[in-house]
Amino acid sequence: MRKRTPYVQLQYFFFLMSLSLTNKYCLKDIRVSYLQLPYKKTVRLEDWSRLESEKRPSPSWGRLVGALDAVLDSNARVAPFRILLQVPGSQVYSPIACGELLSGSDVYWAIATGATLEEINQHWDWLEQNLLHTLSVFDNKDDIASFVKGKVKALIAEETSSRLAEQEEEPEKFREALVKFEARFNFPEAEKLVTYYSCCCWKGRVPRQGWLYLSINHLCFYSFFLGKELKLVVPWVDIQKLERTSNVFLTDTIRITTQNKERDFSMFLNLDEVFKIMEQLADVTLRRLLDNEVFDLDPDLQEPSQITKRDLEARAQNEFFRAFFRLPRRERLHAVVGCSLWTPFSRCHTVGRMFASDRYVCFASKEDGCCNVILPLREVVSIEKMEDTSLLPNPIIISIRSKMAFQFIELKDRDNLVESLLMRLKQVHANHPVHYDTSRDEDMTSPVFHSTSMCSDHKFGDLEMVSSQNSEESEKEKSPRLHPEALISVFQQAGSQSPDSRMSREQIKISLWNDHFVEYGRTVCMFRTEKIRKLVAMGIPESLRGRLWLLFSDAVTDLASHPGYYGNLVEESMGKCCLVTEEIERDLHRSLPEHPAFQNEIGIAALRRVLTAYAHRNPKIGYCQSMNILTSVLLLYAKEEEAFWLLVAVCERMLPDYFNHRVIGAQVDQSVFEELIKEHLPELAEHMNDLSALASISLSWFLTLFLSIMPLESAVSVVDCFFYDGIKAIFQLGLAVLEANAQGLCSSKDDGQALMVLSRFLDHIKNEDSPGPPVGSHHAFFSDDQEPYPGTDIADLIRDSYEKFGDQSVEQIEHLRCKHRIRVLQGHEDTTKQNVLRVVIPEVSIPPEDLEELYDLFKREHMMSCYWEQPRPMAPRHDPSRPYAEQYRIDARQFAHLFQLVSPWTCGAHTEILAERTFRLLDDNMDHLIEFKAFVSCLDVMYNGEMNEKIKLLYRLHIPPALTENDRDSQSPLKNPLLSTSRPLVFGKSNGDAADYQKQLKQMIKDLAKEKDQTDKELPKMSQREFIQFCKTLYSMFHEDPEENDLYQAIATVTTLLLQIGEVGQRGSSSGSCSQEGGEELRAPALSPEQDSVFADTSPGKIVQDSQTFPEEAEGDWTVSLEHILASLLTEQSLVNFFEKPLDIKSKLENAKINQYGLKTLEMSRQSQPELKLSSL
């Protein structure tokens, strides 16, 4: 049967007019574009209309011209260009405005309007890209019209709400969306909605129009289309990949990838904004919940309930600001203002933006790399407003200590900006008072920029007074002795006289730098331009290297702001012995052993002090391998205290999250590096199918900044670029190294050969400009090559890296880091999961696929408590530093939820009590937390254990420590009948038969004692109170079972038998022997109706006599053992069948996945009800 081709008449009407005071024109000819699906060809109309003098239209166009008159009427305010959708069944053109019907049943919907031809063309282009290709999936034009109409309405509502959001803090539209969000998804109040968008969610090839809700913990989608409701809830922590992609129908979609599914969302009004918000929410949530090592360092993540859309935008701008200028993590951005800065070297104003934060004023030019300036407020002397003129509109002058001034113009809201800057300037100077010595002006003239050593130029706090020589000497005696200068100035290798040519090149570099200082500034406030980048790429002179590292990294500000801090740290940390100090001691002699400075105790001692002091300062990081190599190089070119602050800058600002337990930052950058390889070196990426091998090789490049795999005199040039350009320099240099070796890598047969190619190349990188002799690398694997290997000059390699791969901006790198951090963190989660399952699988009988489902439920239960509950001491956050099995643990409340969802032992209202006892039993170490292994082991017994194992578990649940004196269900257990049965529990036997029965019971006890397994630890016997609870649990378990009546009768029989066994033991122990008198003593209790009435029916004819049932003086002696209970249960086939029947865990897991959220929400609503009642009183 031939499929009918659907079509839609999406008329592209352009009503073009020209309004005049004297003439009125009307449309003579209208061309209509009938777009028929599928769209093999899209008709674009070039000549839409012709305008002529007004004529009387033909009758057939009466309605249309009437509408045109309304359009041409200036009071109608209708846009001259419109795109109309014809509703099915309409035959006559009857245009409408904004969806309102003008006449009859001939209906057209106004899809878009525009004031100009360009504007309406933009609307049409959007429809072509996002809507028209989608319509081919529908079978009839009614569905098409319904879909298009719903889509356009949603977009109109979204834009309206966006405009309201700009005008109001809490727009009515947002409140309406919040009400719908809460009603549709029934989350607790703690689940805050951040924003919402209209879009389509694709299910196969069919789009579902609906609303996308983005909350602090979840991505939710709701659609009600063609009578079908769709709800989708995806926790941010489940998202493994978030990317923009395209498919056959649409050119741009957002794809969400979770563990088992991919979902595509499209047709957003502003897809860039939506993707950015989604990426930020995913990043914030994953770092808050999965990356606990960074959690305490980022105050923005502490209060997720305070996150709003504007907060996310501000946070993204703040992170870009800190990354671009490489400022401390706690630096908070207050204002970003467009302005122009006077640049004396170019004798003009440079357009850019001013960034004002807590302790800095920064400037970045609009043209990337043209000019950047960093002004620490502690260096600022004054901030003044100048006279406003036509040439210098809204100017301000910022003066700094080194007698420089920066002129900013074209500042909007200048008065408020200056006021806030002055307030923060006052606060900074109050926290760190500065004494200015105006008698000295060496800053501007000295070629060795004296002003960078700020500690010598001013004094802080109480030290502002003039100190005597004696006080300085006493201070030196108190503080530990630090090495006063850079090690390279003291330790020179034997025969280290450099050739004249090298020294002359060094002198030329120094001269170039001095000229640059004169023109651009010599302090941290210098103008940073492309010229200084070229000087850095040439290599910094050794005499200036340490000082410039301090300036480029802004470690000089930390140094000046914390006088005496390092000395105090050294004094506090010296002599302390711990695991960190032992690791440091092991690595001290592995740090640049080829350099004479570290063949001497002076260099080793300085390295020990810096590493130990930093571990004491930042115990979160402590000490990581590769820190020793980096610190040893810093000590070569900087004083000891300066080297410490340089290490702080690298570890805490320039390489965030590199030096911690899981080196997350380094792994993220490795993943970013892989993507850059695919982008810039596609042939190499295609040849090497698995780029993870290259990533593992290049990991040391990032961790040690090439210091461990390149000759030292060459590697320090890489460090020069790193301190100026940040991680960007390492990325581009890594790409340059791979490009230079692309041919060798493509011809390599395995990873080992690829490693050999790269190692040979890196080991033979030389530095022709180095004033000292070459220092061999102890990582040189191929130094004994028989054939000479061609060397590469480091200056050439760096120049190539800037020319070929220097186009990556800080914003692009930060975006890639955000994208790949999601993958890296989820990779760690997968590793944790696989390691936990690998340990658990051999010990249980639950299938691996079901174990995975259980692990996901276990983890989600932990996460839900993190979402909506205040942190409790017993339920700490996810801690990735713990062993795999202990990273996720749940408390008693979370365990009760899971128990109710997946346990086969459902006991109605008694289930919660049984869950509490199970938790106490599993909590071996009494820390009120259990791990996944314990949880699964218990479930395995319930589902797959043999009958004796299940009975043993039930037995243990009703004795200490599971059953406690304060158990809420164990108080006064004998006040009410616990079990009921339809038959009496007293066997009607003659006296002789009763005696024989008692003998059989005694014999059963003796046989059980002989058969007892001596290998098992003997469980304590069960008291009468505990036995009553045990019976109640069994009674509850049988409720709603198909064999309920048989089970009740069977348990009544077994209970009677066990009561008699307990009495036998009680009487036997009281007499001290098993004489014939024991048989006489058994007769009365065996036939005592009062004893059996404990489990009698609650009918009025049966009276319970609590006081006579179990006399209190005998209650402590009444006991039964596990063997008694097991043997008694085996006598009833219905009970055996109940405990041995196969149980299906899969159905439980499916229901649990569906109901887990609902159960949690219900519990939280119950908790909030008492609060509501109290507040209403």
JSON list of N, CA, C and O in Angstrom, two decimals, residues 441-464:
[
{"chain": "A", "resi": 441, "resn": "ASP", "atom": "N", "xyz": [63.30, 56.07, 44.99]},
{"chain": "A", "resi": 441, "resn": "ASP", "atom": "CA", "xyz": [62.70, 56.01, 43.67]},
{"chain": "A", "resi": 441, "resn": "ASP", "atom": "C", "xyz": [63.48, 55.06, 42.78]},
{"chain": "A", "resi": 441, "resn": "ASP", "atom": "O", "xyz": [63.55, 55.22, 41.58]},
{"chain": "A", "resi": 442, "resn": "GLU", "atom": "N", "xyz": [64.08, 54.04, 43.41]},
{"chain": "A", "resi": 442, "resn": "GLU", "atom": "CA", "xyz": [64.86, 53.09, 42.65]},
{"chain": "A", "resi": 442, "resn": "GLU", "atom": "C", "xyz": [63.98, 52.19, 41.78]},
{"chain": "A", "resi": 442, "resn": "GLU", "atom": "O", "xyz": [64.49, 51.55, 40.87]},
{"chain": "A", "resi": 443, "resn": "ASP", "atom": "N", "xyz": [62.67, 52.19, 42.07]},
{"chain": "A", "resi": 443, "resn": "ASP", "atom": "CA", "xyz": [61.79, 51.30, 41.33]},
{"chain": "A", "resi": 443, "resn": "ASP", "atom": "C", "xyz": [61.85, 51.55, 39.84]},
{"chain": "A", "resi": 443, "resn": "ASP", "atom": "O", "xyz": [61.83, 50.64, 39.04]},
{"chain": "A", "resi": 444, "resn": "MET", "atom": "N", "xyz": [61.91, 52.83, 39.50]},
{"chain": "A", "resi": 444, "resn": "MET", "atom": "CA", "xyz": [61.81, 53.18, 38.09]},
{"chain": "A", "resi": 444, "resn": "MET", "atom": "C", "xyz": [63.15, 53.10, 37.36]},
{"chain": "A", "resi": 444, "resn": "MET", "atom": "O", "xyz": [63.19, 53.06, 36.16]},
{"chain": "A", "resi": 445, "resn": "THR", "atom": "N", "xyz": [64.23, 53.13, 38.11]},
{"chain": "A", "resi": 445, "resn": "THR", "atom": "CA", "xyz": [65.54, 53.22, 37.46]},
{"chain": "A", "resi": 445, "resn": "THR", "atom": "C", "xyz": [66.34, 51.96, 37.53]},
{"chain": "A", "resi": 445, "resn": "THR", "atom": "O", "xyz": [67.13, 51.66, 36.64]},
{"chain": "A", "resi": 446, "resn": "SER", "atom": "N", "xyz": [66.18, 51.22, 38.60]},
{"chain": "A", "resi": 446, "resn": "SER", "atom": "CA", "xyz": [67.01, 50.02, 38.77]},
{"chain": "A", "resi": 446, "resn": "SER", "atom": "C", "xyz": [66.62, 48.95, 37.76]},
{"chain": "A", "resi": 446, "resn": "SER", "atom": "O", "xyz": [65.46, 48.62, 37.61]},
{"chain": "A", "resi": 447, "resn": "PRO", "atom": "N", "xyz": [67.59, 48.38, 37.08]},
{"chain": "A", "resi": 447, "resn": "PRO", "atom": "CA", "xyz": [67.26, 47.34, 36.11]},
{"chain": "A", "resi": 447, "resn": "PRO", "atom": "C", "xyz": [66.84, 46.05, 36.75]},
{"chain": "A", "resi": 447, "resn": "PRO", "atom": "O", "xyz": [66.35, 45.16, 36.10]},
{"chain": "A", "resi": 448, "resn": "VAL", "atom": "N", "xyz": [67.07, 45.92, 38.05]},
{"chain": "A", "resi": 448, "resn": "VAL", "atom": "CA", "xyz": [66.71, 44.67, 38.73]},
{"chain": "A", "resi": 448, "resn": "VAL", "atom": "C", "xyz": [65.45, 44.86, 39.54]},
{"chain": "A", "resi": 448, "resn": "VAL", "atom": "O", "xyz": [65.34, 44.42, 40.65]},
{"chain": "A", "resi": 449, "resn": "PHE", "atom": "N", "xyz": [64.51, 45.53, 39.00]},
{"chain": "A", "resi": 449, "resn": "PHE", "atom": "CA", "xyz": [63.22, 45.93, 39.58]},
{"chain": "A", "resi": 449, "resn": "PHE", "atom": "C", "xyz": [63.11, 45.66, 41.07]},
{"chain": "A", "resi": 449, "resn": "PHE", "atom": "O", "xyz": [62.57, 44.69, 41.54]},
{"chain": "A", "resi": 450, "resn": "HIS", "atom": "N", "xyz": [63.65, 46.66, 41.79]},
{"chain": "A", "resi": 450, "resn": "HIS", "atom": "CA", "xyz": [63.70, 46.61, 43.24]},
{"chain": "A", "resi": 450, "resn": "HIS", "atom": "C", "xyz": [62.31, 46.52, 43.86]},
{"chain": "A", "resi": 450, "resn": "HIS", "atom": "O", "xyz": [62.13, 45.93, 44.92]},
{"chain": "A", "resi": 451, "resn": "SER", "atom": "N", "xyz": [61.30, 47.08, 43.20]},
{"chain": "A", "resi": 451, "resn": "SER", "atom": "CA", "xyz": [59.98, 47.16, 43.80]},
{"chain": "A", "resi": 451, "resn": "SER", "atom": "C", "xyz": [59.30, 45.82, 43.93]},
{"chain": "A", "resi": 451, "resn": "SER", "atom": "O", "xyz": [58.33, 45.69, 44.64]},
{"chain": "A", "resi": 452, "resn": "THR", "atom": "N", "xyz": [59.78, 44.80, 43.23]},
{"chain": "A", "resi": 452, "resn": "THR", "atom": "CA", "xyz": [59.12, 43.51, 43.34]},
{"chain": "A", "resi": 452, "resn": "THR", "atom": "C", "xyz": [59.39, 42.86, 44.68]},
{"chain": "A", "resi": 452, "resn": "THR", "atom": "O", "xyz": [58.63, 42.03, 45.13]},
{"chain": "A", "resi": 453, "resn": "SER", "atom": "N", "xyz": [60.48, 43.22, 45.30]},
{"chain": "A", "resi": 453, "resn": "SER", "atom": "CA", "xyz": [60.75, 42.69, 46.63]},
{"chain": "A", "resi": 453, "resn": "SER", "atom": "C", "xyz": [60.04, 43.58, 47.64]},
{"chain": "A", "resi": 453, "resn": "SER", "atom": "O", "xyz": [60.63, 44.38, 48.33]},
{"chain": "A", "resi": 454, "resn": "MET", "atom": "N", "xyz": [58.73, 43.42, 47.70]},
{"chain": "A", "resi": 454, "resn": "MET", "atom": "CA", "xyz": [57.93, 44.40, 48.42]},
{"chain": "A", "resi": 454, "resn": "MET", "atom": "C", "xyz": [58.16, 44.36, 49.92]},
{"chain": "A", "resi": 454, "resn": "MET", "atom": "O", "xyz": [57.93, 45.33, 50.61]},
{"chain": "A", "resi": 455, "resn": "CYS", "atom": "N", "xyz": [58.59, 43.24, 50.41]},
{"chain": "A", "resi": 455, "resn": "CYS", "atom": "CA", "xyz": [58.77, 43.15, 51.86]},
{"chain": "A", "resi": 455, "resn": "CYS", "atom": "C", "xyz": [59.85, 44.10, 52.34]},
{"chain": "A", "resi": 455, "resn": "CYS", "atom": "O", "xyz": [59.86, 44.48, 53.49]},
{"chain": "A", "resi": 456, "resn": "SER", "atom": "N", "xyz": [60.79, 44.46, 51.47]},
{"chain": "A", "resi": 456, "resn": "SER", "atom": "CA", "xyz": [61.83, 45.38, 51.87]},
{"chain": "A", "resi": 456, "resn": "SER", "atom": "C", "xyz": [61.41, 46.84, 51.72]},
{"chain": "A", "resi": 456, "resn": "SER", "atom": "O", "xyz": [62.08, 47.73, 52.19]},
{"chain": "A", "resi": 457, "resn": "ASP", "atom": "N", "xyz": [60.30, 47.09, 51.03]},
{"chain": "A", "resi": 457, "resn": "ASP", "atom": "CA", "xyz": [59.88, 48.46, 50.76]},
{"chain": "A", "resi": 457, "resn": "ASP", "atom": "C", "xyz": [58.87, 48.98, 51.78]},
{"chain": "A", "resi": 457, "resn": "ASP", "atom": "O", "xyz": [58.60, 50.16, 51.83]},
{"chain": "A", "resi": 458, "resn": "HIS", "atom": "N", "xyz": [58.25, 48.11, 52.53]},
{"chain": "A", "resi": 458, "resn": "HIS", "atom": "CA", "xyz": [57.24, 48.57, 53.46]},
{"chain": "A", "resi": 458, "resn": "HIS", "atom": "C", "xyz": [57.14, 47.59, 54.61]},
{"chain": "A", "resi": 458, "resn": "HIS", "atom": "O", "xyz": [57.66, 46.48, 54.55]},
{"chain": "A", "resi": 459, "resn": "LYS", "atom": "N", "xyz": [56.47, 48.04, 55.65]},
{"chain": "A", "resi": 459, "resn": "LYS", "atom": "CA", "xyz": [56.31, 47.19, 56.83]},
{"chain": "A", "resi": 459, "resn": "LYS", "atom": "C", "xyz": [54.82, 47.07, 57.11]},
{"chain": "A", "resi": 459, "resn": "LYS", "atom": "O", "xyz": [54.02, 47.88, 56.67]},
{"chain": "A", "resi": 460, "resn": "PHE", "atom": "N", "xyz": [54.44, 46.05, 57.88]},
{"chain": "A", "resi": 460, "resn": "PHE", "atom": "CA", "xyz": [53.03, 45.72, 58.07]},
{"chain": "A", "resi": 460, "resn": "PHE", "atom": "C", "xyz": [52.66, 45.82, 59.55]},
{"chain": "A", "resi": 460, "resn": "PHE", "atom": "O", "xyz": [53.44, 45.46, 60.43]},
{"chain": "A", "resi": 461, "resn": "GLY", "atom": "N", "xyz": [51.44, 46.28, 59.82]},
{"chain": "A", "resi": 461, "resn": "GLY", "atom": "CA", "xyz": [50.88, 46.24, 61.17]},
{"chain": "A", "resi": 461, "resn": "GLY", "atom": "C", "xyz": [51.76, 46.93, 62.18]},
{"chain": "A", "resi": 461, "resn": "GLY", "atom": "O", "xyz": [52.17, 48.08, 62.04]},
{"chain": "A", "resi": 462, "resn": "ASP", "atom": "N", "xyz": [52.05, 46.19, 63.25]},
{"chain": "A", "resi": 462, "resn": "ASP", "atom": "CA", "xyz": [52.85, 46.75, 64.33]},
{"chain": "A", "resi": 462, "resn": "ASP", "atom": "C", "xyz": [54.30, 46.97, 63.91]},
{"chain": "A", "resi": 462, "resn": "ASP", "atom": "O", "xyz": [55.04, 47.67, 64.59]},
{"chain": "A", "resi": 463, "resn": "LEU", "atom": "N", "xyz": [54.71, 46.36, 62.81]},
{"chain": "A", "resi": 463, "resn": "LEU", "atom": "CA", "xyz": [56.10, 46.52, 62.37]},
{"chain": "A", "resi": 463, "resn": "LEU", "atom": "C", "xyz": [56.31, 47.84, 61.64]},
{"chain": "A", "resi": 463, "resn": "LEU", "atom": "O", "xyz": [57.39, 48.08, 61.11]},
{"chain": "A", "resi": 464, "resn": "GLU", "atom": "N", "xyz": [55.29, 48.70, 61.59]},
{"chain": "A", "resi": 464, "resn": "GLU", "atom": "CA", "xyz": [55.43, 49.95, 60.88]},
{"chain": "A", "resi": 464, "resn": "GLU", "atom": "C", "xyz": [56.42, 50.88, 61.58]},
{"chain": "A", "resi": 464, "resn": "GLU", "atom": "O", "xyz": [57.01, 51.75, 60.98]}
]
